Short mmCIF file of N, CA and C in Angstrom, two decimals:
data_model
loop_
_atom_site.label_atom_id
_atom_site.label_comp_id
_atom_site.label_asym_id
_atom_site.label_seq_id
_atom_site.Cartn_x
_atom_site.Cartn_y
_atom_site.Cartn_z
N MET A 1 0.85 -1.17 0.00
CA MET A 1 0.00 0.00 0.00
C MET A 1 0.89 1.23 0.00
N LYS A 2 0.54 2.19 -0.83
CA LYS A 2 1.31 3.43 -0.92
C LYS A 2 0.97 4.35 0.25
N THR A 3 1.89 5.25 0.54
CA THR A 3 1.74 6.15 1.68
C THR A 3 0.48 7.00 1.58
N GLU A 4 0.18 7.54 0.40
CA GLU A 4 -1.00 8.39 0.24
C GLU A 4 -2.28 7.61 0.51
N GLU A 5 -2.31 6.38 0.03
CA GLU A 5 -3.47 5.52 0.23
C GLU A 5 -3.64 5.17 1.71
N ALA A 6 -2.54 4.86 2.37
CA ALA A 6 -2.58 4.55 3.80
C ALA A 6 -3.04 5.76 4.60
N ALA A 7 -2.56 6.93 4.23
CA ALA A 7 -2.96 8.16 4.92
C ALA A 7 -4.45 8.40 4.78
N ARG A 8 -5.02 8.12 3.61
CA ARG A 8 -6.46 8.28 3.38
C ARG A 8 -7.25 7.32 4.27
N CYS A 9 -6.79 6.08 4.35
CA CYS A 9 -7.44 5.09 5.21
C CYS A 9 -7.36 5.49 6.68
N LEU A 10 -6.20 5.91 7.10
CA LEU A 10 -6.02 6.31 8.50
C LEU A 10 -6.85 7.55 8.83
N GLU A 11 -6.98 8.45 7.87
CA GLU A 11 -7.81 9.64 8.09
C GLU A 11 -9.25 9.21 8.37
N LYS A 12 -9.76 8.27 7.58
CA LYS A 12 -11.14 7.81 7.77
C LYS A 12 -11.29 7.03 9.06
N LEU A 13 -10.27 6.29 9.46
CA LEU A 13 -10.32 5.54 10.72
C LEU A 13 -10.09 6.43 11.93
N GLY A 14 -9.70 7.68 11.71
CA GLY A 14 -9.37 8.60 12.79
C GLY A 14 -10.57 9.15 13.54
N HIS A 15 -11.76 8.74 13.18
CA HIS A 15 -12.97 9.18 13.90
C HIS A 15 -13.42 8.02 14.79
N PRO A 16 -13.71 8.27 16.06
CA PRO A 16 -14.06 7.18 16.99
C PRO A 16 -15.22 6.31 16.51
N THR A 17 -16.25 6.90 15.94
CA THR A 17 -17.39 6.11 15.47
C THR A 17 -16.99 5.21 14.31
N ARG A 18 -16.20 5.72 13.39
CA ARG A 18 -15.77 4.91 12.25
C ARG A 18 -14.88 3.77 12.70
N LEU A 19 -14.00 4.06 13.63
CA LEU A 19 -13.14 3.00 14.15
C LEU A 19 -13.97 1.92 14.82
N GLU A 20 -14.99 2.31 15.56
CA GLU A 20 -15.87 1.32 16.21
C GLU A 20 -16.64 0.51 15.18
N ILE A 21 -17.07 1.13 14.10
CA ILE A 21 -17.77 0.40 13.04
C ILE A 21 -16.87 -0.67 12.46
N VAL A 22 -15.65 -0.30 12.13
CA VAL A 22 -14.71 -1.26 11.54
C VAL A 22 -14.41 -2.38 12.53
N ARG A 23 -14.17 -2.05 13.78
CA ARG A 23 -13.87 -3.08 14.79
C ARG A 23 -15.06 -4.03 14.96
N LEU A 24 -16.26 -3.49 14.97
CA LEU A 24 -17.46 -4.31 15.09
C LEU A 24 -17.59 -5.26 13.91
N LEU A 25 -17.35 -4.76 12.71
CA LEU A 25 -17.45 -5.59 11.51
C LEU A 25 -16.35 -6.64 11.47
N VAL A 26 -15.17 -6.29 11.91
CA VAL A 26 -14.08 -7.28 11.95
C VAL A 26 -14.43 -8.41 12.91
N ARG A 27 -14.99 -8.06 14.07
CA ARG A 27 -15.41 -9.09 15.03
C ARG A 27 -16.51 -9.97 14.45
N ALA A 28 -17.37 -9.38 13.62
CA ALA A 28 -18.47 -10.14 13.02
C ALA A 28 -17.97 -11.14 11.98
N GLY A 29 -16.78 -10.90 11.44
CA GLY A 29 -16.20 -11.83 10.47
C GLY A 29 -16.62 -11.53 9.04
N PRO A 30 -16.33 -12.45 8.13
CA PRO A 30 -16.55 -12.21 6.70
C PRO A 30 -18.02 -11.99 6.33
N GLU A 31 -18.94 -12.47 7.15
CA GLU A 31 -20.36 -12.28 6.87
C GLU A 31 -20.80 -10.85 7.16
N GLY A 32 -20.07 -10.15 8.01
CA GLY A 32 -20.40 -8.77 8.35
C GLY A 32 -21.71 -8.68 9.11
N LEU A 33 -22.31 -7.51 9.06
CA LEU A 33 -23.58 -7.25 9.75
C LEU A 33 -24.46 -6.38 8.87
N CYS A 34 -25.76 -6.52 9.05
CA CYS A 34 -26.66 -5.61 8.34
C CYS A 34 -26.59 -4.24 9.03
N VAL A 35 -26.95 -3.22 8.30
CA VAL A 35 -26.85 -1.85 8.81
C VAL A 35 -27.64 -1.70 10.10
N GLY A 36 -28.80 -2.31 10.17
CA GLY A 36 -29.62 -2.22 11.39
C GLY A 36 -28.92 -2.79 12.60
N GLU A 37 -28.19 -3.88 12.42
CA GLU A 37 -27.45 -4.48 13.53
C GLU A 37 -26.32 -3.56 13.99
N VAL A 38 -25.63 -2.95 13.04
CA VAL A 38 -24.56 -2.01 13.38
C VAL A 38 -25.15 -0.85 14.17
N GLN A 39 -26.28 -0.35 13.70
CA GLN A 39 -26.93 0.78 14.37
C GLN A 39 -27.34 0.40 15.79
N ARG A 40 -27.89 -0.78 15.99
CA ARG A 40 -28.29 -1.21 17.33
C ARG A 40 -27.09 -1.37 18.26
N HIS A 41 -25.99 -1.93 17.74
CA HIS A 41 -24.79 -2.10 18.57
C HIS A 41 -24.21 -0.77 19.01
N LEU A 42 -24.18 0.18 18.10
CA LEU A 42 -23.52 1.46 18.39
C LEU A 42 -24.47 2.50 18.96
N ARG A 43 -25.77 2.23 18.85
CA ARG A 43 -26.79 3.16 19.37
C ARG A 43 -26.62 4.57 18.84
N ILE A 44 -26.57 4.65 17.51
CA ILE A 44 -26.48 5.96 16.85
C ILE A 44 -27.62 6.07 15.83
N PRO A 45 -28.03 7.28 15.50
CA PRO A 45 -29.09 7.47 14.51
C PRO A 45 -28.67 6.93 13.14
N GLY A 46 -29.65 6.50 12.36
CA GLY A 46 -29.38 5.96 11.03
C GLY A 46 -28.65 6.94 10.12
N SER A 47 -29.03 8.20 10.18
CA SER A 47 -28.37 9.19 9.32
C SER A 47 -26.90 9.36 9.68
N THR A 48 -26.59 9.30 10.97
CA THR A 48 -25.20 9.40 11.42
C THR A 48 -24.42 8.18 10.95
N LEU A 49 -25.02 7.00 11.10
CA LEU A 49 -24.36 5.77 10.65
C LEU A 49 -24.09 5.83 9.15
N SER A 50 -25.08 6.24 8.37
CA SER A 50 -24.91 6.33 6.91
C SER A 50 -23.75 7.23 6.54
N HIS A 51 -23.63 8.35 7.23
CA HIS A 51 -22.54 9.29 6.98
C HIS A 51 -21.18 8.61 7.20
N HIS A 52 -21.04 7.93 8.32
CA HIS A 52 -19.76 7.29 8.64
C HIS A 52 -19.48 6.09 7.73
N VAL A 53 -20.49 5.32 7.43
CA VAL A 53 -20.31 4.16 6.54
C VAL A 53 -19.85 4.63 5.16
N LEU A 54 -20.42 5.72 4.68
CA LEU A 54 -20.03 6.25 3.38
C LEU A 54 -18.53 6.56 3.34
N HIS A 55 -18.02 7.18 4.39
CA HIS A 55 -16.58 7.48 4.45
C HIS A 55 -15.75 6.20 4.40
N LEU A 56 -16.18 5.18 5.12
CA LEU A 56 -15.43 3.92 5.16
C LEU A 56 -15.50 3.18 3.83
N VAL A 57 -16.65 3.25 3.17
CA VAL A 57 -16.79 2.62 1.85
C VAL A 57 -15.90 3.34 0.84
N MET A 58 -15.91 4.67 0.88
CA MET A 58 -15.10 5.44 -0.06
C MET A 58 -13.60 5.18 0.13
N ALA A 59 -13.18 4.87 1.35
CA ALA A 59 -11.78 4.55 1.61
C ALA A 59 -11.47 3.09 1.29
N GLY A 60 -12.50 2.31 0.97
CA GLY A 60 -12.30 0.90 0.64
C GLY A 60 -12.09 0.01 1.86
N LEU A 61 -12.42 0.50 3.04
CA LEU A 61 -12.20 -0.28 4.26
C LEU A 61 -13.35 -1.24 4.55
N ILE A 62 -14.54 -0.89 4.09
CA ILE A 62 -15.68 -1.80 4.20
C ILE A 62 -16.42 -1.81 2.87
N ARG A 63 -17.24 -2.84 2.70
CA ARG A 63 -18.07 -2.97 1.50
C ARG A 63 -19.52 -3.08 1.93
N GLN A 64 -20.39 -2.70 1.02
CA GLN A 64 -21.82 -2.87 1.26
C GLN A 64 -22.41 -3.66 0.11
N ARG A 65 -23.35 -4.54 0.45
CA ARG A 65 -24.07 -5.25 -0.60
C ARG A 65 -25.51 -5.41 -0.16
N ARG A 66 -26.38 -5.32 -1.12
CA ARG A 66 -27.80 -5.43 -0.86
C ARG A 66 -28.22 -6.90 -0.96
N GLN A 67 -28.97 -7.34 0.04
CA GLN A 67 -29.54 -8.69 0.05
C GLN A 67 -31.05 -8.51 0.24
N GLY A 68 -31.75 -8.38 -0.88
CA GLY A 68 -33.17 -8.09 -0.79
C GLY A 68 -33.37 -6.69 -0.24
N ARG A 69 -34.03 -6.62 0.91
CA ARG A 69 -34.28 -5.32 1.55
C ARG A 69 -33.21 -4.96 2.57
N VAL A 70 -32.25 -5.83 2.75
CA VAL A 70 -31.22 -5.64 3.78
C VAL A 70 -29.92 -5.15 3.13
N LEU A 71 -29.30 -4.17 3.76
CA LEU A 71 -28.00 -3.68 3.32
C LEU A 71 -26.96 -4.22 4.30
N ARG A 72 -26.04 -5.05 3.80
CA ARG A 72 -25.05 -5.72 4.64
C ARG A 72 -23.69 -5.06 4.45
N CYS A 73 -23.03 -4.80 5.57
CA CYS A 73 -21.67 -4.22 5.57
C CYS A 73 -20.67 -5.31 5.95
N THR A 74 -19.60 -5.39 5.20
CA THR A 74 -18.54 -6.35 5.49
C THR A 74 -17.19 -5.64 5.46
N PRO A 75 -16.27 -6.08 6.31
CA PRO A 75 -14.93 -5.47 6.27
C PRO A 75 -14.17 -5.97 5.05
N ASP A 76 -13.33 -5.13 4.50
CA ASP A 76 -12.43 -5.56 3.43
C ASP A 76 -11.13 -5.99 4.10
N PHE A 77 -11.08 -7.27 4.44
CA PHE A 77 -9.93 -7.77 5.19
C PHE A 77 -8.62 -7.60 4.44
N ASP A 78 -8.63 -7.76 3.12
CA ASP A 78 -7.40 -7.59 2.35
C ASP A 78 -6.85 -6.17 2.49
N ARG A 79 -7.74 -5.21 2.40
CA ARG A 79 -7.31 -3.80 2.52
C ARG A 79 -6.84 -3.48 3.94
N LEU A 80 -7.57 -3.97 4.93
CA LEU A 80 -7.17 -3.75 6.33
C LEU A 80 -5.83 -4.41 6.62
N GLU A 81 -5.63 -5.62 6.12
CA GLU A 81 -4.34 -6.31 6.32
C GLU A 81 -3.21 -5.59 5.60
N ALA A 82 -3.50 -5.03 4.42
CA ALA A 82 -2.46 -4.28 3.70
C ALA A 82 -2.06 -3.03 4.48
N LEU A 83 -3.04 -2.39 5.10
CA LEU A 83 -2.76 -1.20 5.89
C LEU A 83 -1.89 -1.55 7.10
N VAL A 84 -2.25 -2.60 7.80
CA VAL A 84 -1.45 -3.03 8.95
C VAL A 84 -0.05 -3.44 8.52
N ALA A 85 0.04 -4.17 7.42
CA ALA A 85 1.35 -4.61 6.90
C ALA A 85 2.23 -3.41 6.54
N MET A 86 1.64 -2.41 5.92
CA MET A 86 2.41 -1.22 5.55
C MET A 86 2.93 -0.52 6.80
N LEU A 87 2.11 -0.48 7.84
CA LEU A 87 2.51 0.20 9.08
C LEU A 87 3.58 -0.57 9.84
N THR A 88 3.61 -1.87 9.70
CA THR A 88 4.52 -2.69 10.50
C THR A 88 5.63 -3.35 9.68
N GLU A 89 5.76 -2.99 8.42
CA GLU A 89 6.70 -3.71 7.55
C GLU A 89 8.15 -3.58 7.99
N GLU A 90 8.49 -2.59 8.75
CA GLU A 90 9.89 -2.43 9.15
C GLU A 90 10.11 -2.72 10.62
N CYS A 91 9.14 -3.37 11.23
CA CYS A 91 9.28 -3.71 12.66
C CYS A 91 10.16 -4.94 12.82
#
């Protein structure tokens, strides 16, 4: 991962709510969670959640897919692992 790309990801993760969303989705595993479940866990309004999810999707840290009437969020493990690898590559 290039420095500019990592900086963009870290910028989006730099908000406490966004970081909690990503951590919650990582704990949920590859199946992720539907938006309603994320909202219930974090106890935030839907409009606030949508705002933060949009930032994470734009950074490529999470993905969204529609399953009928349900919108499911999943972490992009490859991108998250690339970010961690870039940060720790010289350790």
